[in-house]
Tab-separated table of C-alpha atoms in Angstrom:
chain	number	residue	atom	x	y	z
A	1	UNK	CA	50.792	124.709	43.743
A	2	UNK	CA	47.318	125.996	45.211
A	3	UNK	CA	49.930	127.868	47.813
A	4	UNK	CA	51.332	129.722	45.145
A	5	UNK	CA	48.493	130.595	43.454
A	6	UNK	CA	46.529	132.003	46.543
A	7	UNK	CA	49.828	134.166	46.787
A	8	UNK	CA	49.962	135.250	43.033
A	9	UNK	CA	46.240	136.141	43.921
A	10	UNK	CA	46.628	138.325	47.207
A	11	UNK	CA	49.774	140.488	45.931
A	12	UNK	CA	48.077	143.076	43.839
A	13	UNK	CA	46.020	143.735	47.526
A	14	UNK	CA	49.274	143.813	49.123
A	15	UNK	CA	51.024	146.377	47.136
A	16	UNK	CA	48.011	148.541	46.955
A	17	UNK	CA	47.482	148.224	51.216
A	18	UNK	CA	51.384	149.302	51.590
A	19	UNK	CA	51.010	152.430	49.359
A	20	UNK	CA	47.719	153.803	51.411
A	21	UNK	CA	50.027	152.664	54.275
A	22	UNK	CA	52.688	155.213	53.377
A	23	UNK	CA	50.299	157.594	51.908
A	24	UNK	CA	48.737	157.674	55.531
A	25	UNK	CA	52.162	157.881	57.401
A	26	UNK	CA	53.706	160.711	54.928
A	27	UNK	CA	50.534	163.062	55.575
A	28	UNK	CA	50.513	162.586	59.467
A	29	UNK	CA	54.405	163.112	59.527
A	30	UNK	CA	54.161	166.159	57.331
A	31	UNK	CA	51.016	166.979	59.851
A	32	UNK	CA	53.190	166.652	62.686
A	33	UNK	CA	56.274	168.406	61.086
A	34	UNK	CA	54.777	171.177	59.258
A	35	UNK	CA	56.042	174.571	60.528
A	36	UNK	CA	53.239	176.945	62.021
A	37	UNK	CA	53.687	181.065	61.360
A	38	UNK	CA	53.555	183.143	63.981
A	39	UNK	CA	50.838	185.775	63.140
A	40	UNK	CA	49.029	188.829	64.904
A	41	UNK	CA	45.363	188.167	64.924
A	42	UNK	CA	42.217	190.640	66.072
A	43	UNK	CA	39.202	189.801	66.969
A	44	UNK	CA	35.916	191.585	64.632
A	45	UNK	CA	33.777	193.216	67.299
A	46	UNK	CA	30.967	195.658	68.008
A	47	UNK	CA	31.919	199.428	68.670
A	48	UNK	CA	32.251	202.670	67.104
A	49	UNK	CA	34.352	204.019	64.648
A	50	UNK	CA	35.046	207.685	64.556
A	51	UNK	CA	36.381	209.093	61.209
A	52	UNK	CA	38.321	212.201	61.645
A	53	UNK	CA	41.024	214.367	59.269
A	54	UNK	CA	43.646	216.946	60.717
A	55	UNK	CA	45.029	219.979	59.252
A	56	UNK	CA	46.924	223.418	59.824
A	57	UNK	CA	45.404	226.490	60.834
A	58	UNK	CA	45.935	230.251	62.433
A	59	UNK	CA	43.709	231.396	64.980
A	60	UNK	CA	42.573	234.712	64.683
A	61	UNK	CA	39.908	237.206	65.727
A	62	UNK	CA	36.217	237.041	64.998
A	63	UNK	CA	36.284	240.798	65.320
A	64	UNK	CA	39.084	242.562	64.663
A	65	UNK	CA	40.189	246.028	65.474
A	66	UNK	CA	43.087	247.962	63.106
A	67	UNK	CA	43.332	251.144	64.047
A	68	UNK	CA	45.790	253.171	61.366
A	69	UNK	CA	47.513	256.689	61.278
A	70	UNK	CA	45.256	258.916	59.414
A	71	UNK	CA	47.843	261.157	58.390
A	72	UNK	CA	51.562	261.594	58.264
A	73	UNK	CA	52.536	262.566	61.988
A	74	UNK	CA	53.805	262.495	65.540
A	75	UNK	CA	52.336	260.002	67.823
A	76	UNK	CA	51.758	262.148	70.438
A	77	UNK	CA	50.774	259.996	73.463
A	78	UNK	CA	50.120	256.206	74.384
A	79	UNK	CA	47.958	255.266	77.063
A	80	UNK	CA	47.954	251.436	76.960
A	81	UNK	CA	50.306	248.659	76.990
A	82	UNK	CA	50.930	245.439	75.151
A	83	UNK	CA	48.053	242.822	76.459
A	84	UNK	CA	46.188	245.627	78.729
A	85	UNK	CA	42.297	244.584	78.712
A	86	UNK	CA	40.375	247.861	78.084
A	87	UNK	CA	36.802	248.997	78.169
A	88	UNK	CA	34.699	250.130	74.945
A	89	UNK	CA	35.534	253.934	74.666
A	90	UNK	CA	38.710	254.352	76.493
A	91	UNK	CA	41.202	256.617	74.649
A	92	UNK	CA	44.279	254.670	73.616
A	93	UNK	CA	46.306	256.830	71.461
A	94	UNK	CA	46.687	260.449	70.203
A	95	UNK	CA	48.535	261.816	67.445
A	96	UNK	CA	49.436	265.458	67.068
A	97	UNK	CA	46.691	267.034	65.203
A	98	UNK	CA	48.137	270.750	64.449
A	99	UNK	CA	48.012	269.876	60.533
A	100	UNK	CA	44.647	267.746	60.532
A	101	UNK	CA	43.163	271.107	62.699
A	102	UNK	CA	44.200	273.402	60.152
A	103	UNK	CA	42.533	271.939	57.366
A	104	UNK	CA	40.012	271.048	59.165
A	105	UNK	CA	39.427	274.955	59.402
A	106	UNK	CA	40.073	275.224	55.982
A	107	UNK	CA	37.497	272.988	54.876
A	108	UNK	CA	35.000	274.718	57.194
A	109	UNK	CA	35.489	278.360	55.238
A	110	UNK	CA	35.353	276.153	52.129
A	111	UNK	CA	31.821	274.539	52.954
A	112	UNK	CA	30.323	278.201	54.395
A	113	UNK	CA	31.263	279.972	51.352
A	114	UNK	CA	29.630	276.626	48.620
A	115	UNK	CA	26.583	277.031	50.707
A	116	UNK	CA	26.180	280.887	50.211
A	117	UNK	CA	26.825	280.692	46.928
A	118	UNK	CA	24.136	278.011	46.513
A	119	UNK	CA	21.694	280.093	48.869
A	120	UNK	CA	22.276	282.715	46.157
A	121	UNK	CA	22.154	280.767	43.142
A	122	UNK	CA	19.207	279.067	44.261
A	123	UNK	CA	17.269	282.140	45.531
A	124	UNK	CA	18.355	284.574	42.415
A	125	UNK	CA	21.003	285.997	44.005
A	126	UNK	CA	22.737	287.272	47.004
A	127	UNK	CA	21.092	289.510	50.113
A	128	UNK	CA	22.079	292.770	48.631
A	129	UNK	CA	21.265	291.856	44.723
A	130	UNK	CA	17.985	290.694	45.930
A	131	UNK	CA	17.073	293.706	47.763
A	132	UNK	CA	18.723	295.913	44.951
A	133	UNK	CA	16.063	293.871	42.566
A	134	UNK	CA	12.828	294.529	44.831
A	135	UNK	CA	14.029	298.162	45.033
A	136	UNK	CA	13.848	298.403	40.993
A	137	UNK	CA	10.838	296.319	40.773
A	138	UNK	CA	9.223	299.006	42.962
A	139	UNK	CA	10.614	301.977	41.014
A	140	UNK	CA	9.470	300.287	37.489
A	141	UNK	CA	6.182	299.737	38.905
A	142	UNK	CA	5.337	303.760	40.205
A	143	UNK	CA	6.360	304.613	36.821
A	144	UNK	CA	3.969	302.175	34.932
A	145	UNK	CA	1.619	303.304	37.114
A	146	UNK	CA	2.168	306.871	36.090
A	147	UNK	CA	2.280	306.375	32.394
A	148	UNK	CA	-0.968	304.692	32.675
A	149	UNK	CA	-2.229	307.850	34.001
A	150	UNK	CA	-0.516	309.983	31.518
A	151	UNK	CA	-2.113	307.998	28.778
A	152	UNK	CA	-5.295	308.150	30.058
A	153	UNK	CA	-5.416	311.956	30.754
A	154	UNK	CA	-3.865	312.633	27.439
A	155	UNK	CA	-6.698	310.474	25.703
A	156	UNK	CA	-9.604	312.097	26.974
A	157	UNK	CA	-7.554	315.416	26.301
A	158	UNK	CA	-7.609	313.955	22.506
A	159	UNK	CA	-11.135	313.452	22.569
A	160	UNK	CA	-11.757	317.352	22.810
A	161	UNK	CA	-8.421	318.208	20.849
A	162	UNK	CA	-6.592	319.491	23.533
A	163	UNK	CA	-3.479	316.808	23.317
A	164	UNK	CA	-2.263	315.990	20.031
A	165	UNK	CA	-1.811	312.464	18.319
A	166	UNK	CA	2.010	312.178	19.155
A	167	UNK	CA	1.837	313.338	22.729
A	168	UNK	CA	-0.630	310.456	22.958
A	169	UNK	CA	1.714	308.184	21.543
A	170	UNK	CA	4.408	309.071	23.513
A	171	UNK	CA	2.299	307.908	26.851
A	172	UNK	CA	1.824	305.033	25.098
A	173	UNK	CA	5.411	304.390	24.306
A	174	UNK	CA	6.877	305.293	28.004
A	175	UNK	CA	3.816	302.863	29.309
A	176	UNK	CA	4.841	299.507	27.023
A	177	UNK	CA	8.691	300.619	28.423
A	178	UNK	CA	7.969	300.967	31.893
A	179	UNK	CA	6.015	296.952	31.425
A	180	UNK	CA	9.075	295.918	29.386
A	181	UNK	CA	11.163	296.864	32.340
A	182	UNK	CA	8.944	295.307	34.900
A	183	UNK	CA	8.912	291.739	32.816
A	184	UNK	CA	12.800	291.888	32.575
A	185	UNK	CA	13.006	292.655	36.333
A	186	UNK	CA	10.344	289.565	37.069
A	187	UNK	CA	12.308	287.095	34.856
A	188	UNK	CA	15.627	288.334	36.444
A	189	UNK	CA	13.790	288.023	39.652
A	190	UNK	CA	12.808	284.018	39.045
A	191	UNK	CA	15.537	282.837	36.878
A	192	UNK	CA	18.114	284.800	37.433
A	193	UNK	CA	20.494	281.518	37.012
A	194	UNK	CA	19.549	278.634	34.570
A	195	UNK	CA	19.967	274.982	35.755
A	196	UNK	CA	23.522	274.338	34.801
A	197	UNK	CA	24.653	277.054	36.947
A	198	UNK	CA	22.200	275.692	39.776
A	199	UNK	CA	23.477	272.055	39.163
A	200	UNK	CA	27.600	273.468	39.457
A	201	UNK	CA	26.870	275.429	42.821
A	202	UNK	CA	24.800	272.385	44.228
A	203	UNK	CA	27.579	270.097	43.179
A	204	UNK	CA	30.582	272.777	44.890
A	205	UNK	CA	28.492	272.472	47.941
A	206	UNK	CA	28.121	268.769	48.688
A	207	UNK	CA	32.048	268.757	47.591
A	208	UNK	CA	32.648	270.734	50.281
A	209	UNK	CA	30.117	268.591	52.853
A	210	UNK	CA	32.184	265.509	51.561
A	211	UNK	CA	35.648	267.147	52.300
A	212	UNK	CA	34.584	268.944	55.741
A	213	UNK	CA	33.528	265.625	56.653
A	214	UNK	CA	36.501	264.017	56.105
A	215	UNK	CA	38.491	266.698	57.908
A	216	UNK	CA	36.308	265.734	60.811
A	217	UNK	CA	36.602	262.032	60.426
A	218	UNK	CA	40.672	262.826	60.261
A	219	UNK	CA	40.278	264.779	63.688
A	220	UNK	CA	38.173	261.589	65.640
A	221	UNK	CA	41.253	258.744	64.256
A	222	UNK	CA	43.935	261.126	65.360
A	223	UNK	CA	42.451	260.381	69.049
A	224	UNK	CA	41.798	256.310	68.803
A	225	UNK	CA	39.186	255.187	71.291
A	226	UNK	CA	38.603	251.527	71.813
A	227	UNK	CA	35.518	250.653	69.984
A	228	UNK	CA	34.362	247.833	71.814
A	229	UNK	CA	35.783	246.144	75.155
A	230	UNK	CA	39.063	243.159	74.664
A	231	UNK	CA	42.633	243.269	74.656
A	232	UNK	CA	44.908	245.333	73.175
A	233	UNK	CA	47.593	242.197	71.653
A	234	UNK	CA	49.499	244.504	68.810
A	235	UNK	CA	51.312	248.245	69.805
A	236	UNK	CA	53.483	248.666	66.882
A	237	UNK	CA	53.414	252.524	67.711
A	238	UNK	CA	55.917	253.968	70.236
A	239	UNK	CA	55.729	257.692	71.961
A	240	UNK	CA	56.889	260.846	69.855
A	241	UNK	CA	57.636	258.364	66.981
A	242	UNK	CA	57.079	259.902	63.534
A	243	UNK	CA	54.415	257.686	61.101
A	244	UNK	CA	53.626	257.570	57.704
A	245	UNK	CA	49.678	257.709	56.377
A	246	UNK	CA	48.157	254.171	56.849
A	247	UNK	CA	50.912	252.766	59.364
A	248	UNK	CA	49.148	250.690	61.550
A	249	UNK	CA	49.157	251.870	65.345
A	250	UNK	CA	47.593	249.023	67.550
A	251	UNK	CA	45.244	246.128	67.298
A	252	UNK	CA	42.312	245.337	69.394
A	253	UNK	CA	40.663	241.837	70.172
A	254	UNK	CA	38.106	240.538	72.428
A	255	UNK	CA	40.227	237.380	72.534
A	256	UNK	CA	37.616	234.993	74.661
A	257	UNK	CA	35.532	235.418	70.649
A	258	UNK	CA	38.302	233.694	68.793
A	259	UNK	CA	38.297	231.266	65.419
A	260	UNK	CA	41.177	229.564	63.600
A	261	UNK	CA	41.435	229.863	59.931
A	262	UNK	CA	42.080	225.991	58.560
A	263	UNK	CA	43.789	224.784	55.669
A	264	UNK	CA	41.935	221.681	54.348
A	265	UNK	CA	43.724	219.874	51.283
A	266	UNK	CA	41.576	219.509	48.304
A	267	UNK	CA	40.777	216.264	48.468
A	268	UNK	CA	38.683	216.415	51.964
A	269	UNK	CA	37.020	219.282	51.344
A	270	UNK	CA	33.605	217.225	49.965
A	271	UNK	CA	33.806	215.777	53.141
A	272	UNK	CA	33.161	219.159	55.024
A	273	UNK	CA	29.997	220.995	56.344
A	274	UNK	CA	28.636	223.470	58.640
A	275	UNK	CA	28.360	222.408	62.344
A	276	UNK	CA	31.167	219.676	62.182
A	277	UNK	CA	32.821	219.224	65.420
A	278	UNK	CA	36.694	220.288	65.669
A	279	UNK	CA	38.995	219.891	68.096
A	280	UNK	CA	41.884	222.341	68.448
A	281	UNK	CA	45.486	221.605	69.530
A	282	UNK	CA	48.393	224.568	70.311
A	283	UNK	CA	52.222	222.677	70.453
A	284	UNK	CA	52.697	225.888	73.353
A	285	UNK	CA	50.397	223.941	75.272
A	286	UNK	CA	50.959	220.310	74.566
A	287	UNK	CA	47.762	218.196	76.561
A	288	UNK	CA	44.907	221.179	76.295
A	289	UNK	CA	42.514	220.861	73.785
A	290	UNK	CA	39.938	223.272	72.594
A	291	UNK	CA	36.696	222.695	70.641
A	292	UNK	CA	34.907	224.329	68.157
A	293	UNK	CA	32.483	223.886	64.828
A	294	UNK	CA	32.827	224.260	61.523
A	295	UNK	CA	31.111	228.063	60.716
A	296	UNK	CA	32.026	228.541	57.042
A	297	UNK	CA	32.924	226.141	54.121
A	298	UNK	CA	35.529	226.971	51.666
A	299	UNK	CA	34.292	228.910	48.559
A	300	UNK	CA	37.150	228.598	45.944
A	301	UNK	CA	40.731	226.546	46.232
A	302	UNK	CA	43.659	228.633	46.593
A	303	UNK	CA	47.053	227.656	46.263
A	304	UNK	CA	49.124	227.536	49.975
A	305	UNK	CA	52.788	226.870	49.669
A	306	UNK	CA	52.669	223.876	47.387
A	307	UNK	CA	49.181	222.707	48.326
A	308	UNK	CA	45.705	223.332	47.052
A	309	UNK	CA	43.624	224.104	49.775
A	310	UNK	CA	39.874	225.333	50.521
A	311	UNK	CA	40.073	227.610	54.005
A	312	UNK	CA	37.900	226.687	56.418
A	313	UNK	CA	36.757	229.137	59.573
A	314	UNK	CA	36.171	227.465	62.205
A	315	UNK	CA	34.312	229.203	65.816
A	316	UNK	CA	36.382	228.275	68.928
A	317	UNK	CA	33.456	227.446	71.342
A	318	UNK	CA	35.441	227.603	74.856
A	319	UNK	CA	37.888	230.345	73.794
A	320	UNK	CA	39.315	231.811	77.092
A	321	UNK	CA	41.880	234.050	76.486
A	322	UNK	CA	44.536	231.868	76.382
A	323	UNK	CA	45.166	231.361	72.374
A	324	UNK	CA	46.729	234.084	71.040
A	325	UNK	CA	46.158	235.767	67.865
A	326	UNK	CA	48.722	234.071	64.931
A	327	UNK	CA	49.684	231.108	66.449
A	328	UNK	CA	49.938	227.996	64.374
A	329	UNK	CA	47.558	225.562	65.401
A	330	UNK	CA	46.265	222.051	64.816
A	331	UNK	CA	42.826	221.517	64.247
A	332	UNK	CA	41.098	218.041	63.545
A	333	UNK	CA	37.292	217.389	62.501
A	334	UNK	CA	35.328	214.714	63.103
A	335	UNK	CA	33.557	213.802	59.578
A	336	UNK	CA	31.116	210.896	61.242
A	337	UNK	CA	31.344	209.211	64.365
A	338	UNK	CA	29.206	205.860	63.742
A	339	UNK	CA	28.508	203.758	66.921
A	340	UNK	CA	27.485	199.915	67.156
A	341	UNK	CA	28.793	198.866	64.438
A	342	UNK	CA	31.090	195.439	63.716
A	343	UNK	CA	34.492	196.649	62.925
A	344	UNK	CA	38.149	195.247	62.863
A	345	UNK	CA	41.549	196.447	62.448
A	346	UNK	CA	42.311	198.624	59.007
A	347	UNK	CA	45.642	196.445	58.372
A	348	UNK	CA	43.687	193.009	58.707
A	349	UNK	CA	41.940	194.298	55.186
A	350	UNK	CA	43.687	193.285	52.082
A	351	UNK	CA	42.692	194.248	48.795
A	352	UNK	CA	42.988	192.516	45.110
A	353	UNK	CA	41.353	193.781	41.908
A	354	UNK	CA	39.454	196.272	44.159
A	355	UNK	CA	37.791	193.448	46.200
A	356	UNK	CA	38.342	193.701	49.782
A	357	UNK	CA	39.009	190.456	51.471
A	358	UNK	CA	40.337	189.183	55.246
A	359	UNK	CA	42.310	186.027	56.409
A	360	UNK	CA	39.914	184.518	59.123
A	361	UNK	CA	41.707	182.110	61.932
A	362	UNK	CA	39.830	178.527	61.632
A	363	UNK	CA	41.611	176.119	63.809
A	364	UNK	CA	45.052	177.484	63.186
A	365	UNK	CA	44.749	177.888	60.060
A	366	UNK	CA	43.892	180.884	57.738
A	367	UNK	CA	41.080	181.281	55.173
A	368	UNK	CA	40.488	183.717	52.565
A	369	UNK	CA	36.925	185.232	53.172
A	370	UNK	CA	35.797	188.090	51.119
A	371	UNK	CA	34.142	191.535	52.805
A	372	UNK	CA	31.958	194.070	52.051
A	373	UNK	CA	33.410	197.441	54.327
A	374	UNK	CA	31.793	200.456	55.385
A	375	UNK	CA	33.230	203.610	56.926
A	376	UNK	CA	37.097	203.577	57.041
A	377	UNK	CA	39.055	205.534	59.378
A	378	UNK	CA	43.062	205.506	60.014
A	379	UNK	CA	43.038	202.485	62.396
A	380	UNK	CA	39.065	200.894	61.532
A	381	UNK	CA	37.358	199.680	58.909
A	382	UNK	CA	33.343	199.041	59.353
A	383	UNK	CA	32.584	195.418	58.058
A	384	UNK	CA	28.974	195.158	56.753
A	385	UNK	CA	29.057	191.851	55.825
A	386	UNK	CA	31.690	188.454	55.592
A	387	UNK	CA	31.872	188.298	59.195
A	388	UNK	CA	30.195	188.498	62.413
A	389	UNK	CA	31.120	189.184	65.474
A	390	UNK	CA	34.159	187.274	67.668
A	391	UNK	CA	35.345	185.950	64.355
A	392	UNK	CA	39.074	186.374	64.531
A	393	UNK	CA	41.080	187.945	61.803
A	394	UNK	CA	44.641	187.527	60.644
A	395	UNK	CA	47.029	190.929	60.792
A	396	UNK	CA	50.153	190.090	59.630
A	397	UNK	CA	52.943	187.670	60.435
A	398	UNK	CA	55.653	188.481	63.344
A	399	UNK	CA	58.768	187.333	61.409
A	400	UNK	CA	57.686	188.828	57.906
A	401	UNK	CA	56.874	185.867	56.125
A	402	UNK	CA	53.771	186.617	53.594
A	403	UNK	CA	50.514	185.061	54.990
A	404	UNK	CA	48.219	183.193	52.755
A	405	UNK	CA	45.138	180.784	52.198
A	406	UNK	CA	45.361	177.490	53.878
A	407	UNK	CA	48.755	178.984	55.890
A	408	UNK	CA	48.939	177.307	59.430
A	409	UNK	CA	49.313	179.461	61.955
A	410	UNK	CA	49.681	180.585	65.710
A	411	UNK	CA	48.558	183.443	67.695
A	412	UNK	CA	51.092	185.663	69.433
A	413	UNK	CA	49.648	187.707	71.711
């Protein structure tokens, strides 16, 4: 009996022993059987991380030269070619000028005869009027002159009553007209013209400077000198061909002073400033690069096919000739280029609820750690705090399989 009671006593202990038993057996099986996922890792590390954003753009001139037909004409001669490098003043083109001369002369009688006609208006008349005037200024005088003689004789005559009263009053009368005819001569003599008519021929005469002038101007673009030294690139204009007013004849560049005109989407263009390095790629020749800087920012947004875009000019620093005016280039800018910093890959950062967090590698097995990130690029994300450097970071599985907290794992390289 005591058997069986020390047995009734001990199986509660027994039953509870066997289940930590199994317990213990069923976690190191599943430890030994669980399946590990085959993940991607990186490794959080110190360098720099360079943030950049590409676009379109044209290159074109800094300084551009148009030159235009001034007139409706023959193109007389040519004396460049496509891509011929030329020195400031050489003469590149002539037009026939027969017309342009013509009116040129025209407008030179024109501007001779507003100017004599202001000389007179302004001086009280012509040569001849003015001489006429001084000859019957003099005449007017000699006869005041002798009326005041005549009156004065004939008054003392009155005194002794040898002139009458009437002959006495006729001096008088001939002397007040011969100073009536003097004052009408000086006022003719100053203002012969009042200002209105002054004002007209003034006005006729610098009409006349304005279209001589222009007849002149005419004359120089019918013979089209190179206005500074570069590269004739455009020649639209052939020998004896006939052009209309404002047809454009050749273009002139200095191409080794060249800058592209960028297309920057709206959204980046906060991101822009003065001075920003660019880098400049041409498809024509794939490998060269070019640099420049950012010389003006966009002022307004314009619409550009089915973007809004601000343009951008940028300065081509090492320009040498070789990118031609309208091509279609690439340009990209660097918007900061931070160095030192920890930083892992961009796809190892996940994102819930607008809290960035990473899946760091602990013995095989991945744990949820939340981040605070920096500067982002394309390929880089700046970690500022979460991690430190040589921790390593899950990127994604190999075989697709989501990844997750607590996930074992294994490291392909």
């Amino acid at each position: 009996m005591a058997i069986n009671k020390s047995t009734k006593r001990n199986t509660p202990y027994i039953w509870i022993g066997s289940a930590v038993l199994l317990l213990l057996v069923f976690y190191a099986v599943r430890l030994a059987t669980r399946t590990s996922v085959p993940v991607r890792a990186a490794e959080a590390e110190i360098g720099n991380l360079r943030n950049t954003t590409a676009t379109n753009g044209k290159v074109e001139p800094q300084v551009n030269y148009e030159a235009h037909a001034p007139f409706p004409g023959i193109v007389k001669a040519l004396y460049v070619h496509e891509g011929d490098k030329v020195p400031r003043g050489k003469l590149l083109l002539v037009m026939d000028d027969t017309d342009a001369q013509s009116r040129l002369a025209t407008a030179l009688a024109n501007l001779r005869g507003a100017q004599a006609s202001y000389d007179a208006t302004s001086k009280g008349g012509t040569q001849e009027e003015r001489l006429t005037l001084s000859s019957d200024m003099t005449t007017a005088e000699m006869n005041r002159d002798q009326a005041q003689r005549d009156l004065a004789a004939l008054t003392k005559l009155q005194a002794t009553g040898a002139a009458s009263a009437n002959e006495v009053a006729s001096a008088k009368q001939r002397l007040q007209s011969a100073e009536n005819s003097i004052a009408s001569l000086n006022q003719r003599k100053s203002s012969r013209y009042d200002s209105a008519e002054l004002a007209h021929a003034k006005a006729t005469l610098d009409d006349a400077k304005v279209a001589y002038q222009a007849a002149l101007t005419t004359i120089d673009q019918a013979n089209v000198r190179a206005p500074f030294a570069g590269t004739v690139y455009s020649l639209p204009a052939s020998p004896t061909e006939y052009v209309q007013q404002g047809d454009k004849l050749l273009q002139l560049a200095d191409l080794t002073k060249m800058q592209v005109r960028a297309y920057f989407d709206e959204p980046e263009i906060g991101k822009l400033k003065v001075g920003l390095p660019i880098t400049i790629a041409w498809d024509a020749q794939p490998g060269k690069i070019w640099h420049g800087h950012i010389s003006r920012v966009p002022a307004t947004i314009i619409g550009y096919g089915t973007r809004n875009v601000g343009e951008v000019l940028v300065a081509i620093d090492d320009a040498d000739g070789s990118l031609l005016p309208n091509t279609n280039v690439t340009v990209t800018v660097t918007i900061s280029n931070q160095q030192g910093i920890l930083n892992i890959p961009r796809e190892a950062l996940h994102m819930e609820q607008g809290k960035p967090y990473v899946y760091r590698i602990e013995d095989d097995v991945l744990r949820r750690v939340p981040v605070t990130t920096g500067s982002i690029n394309l390929t880089q994300v700046q970690i500022l705090s979460g991690l430190k450097q040589g921790d390593i970071v899950s990127l994604n599985s190999t075989n697709g399989q989501p990844i997750s907290d607590g996930m074992a794992v294994t490291v392909v390289k």
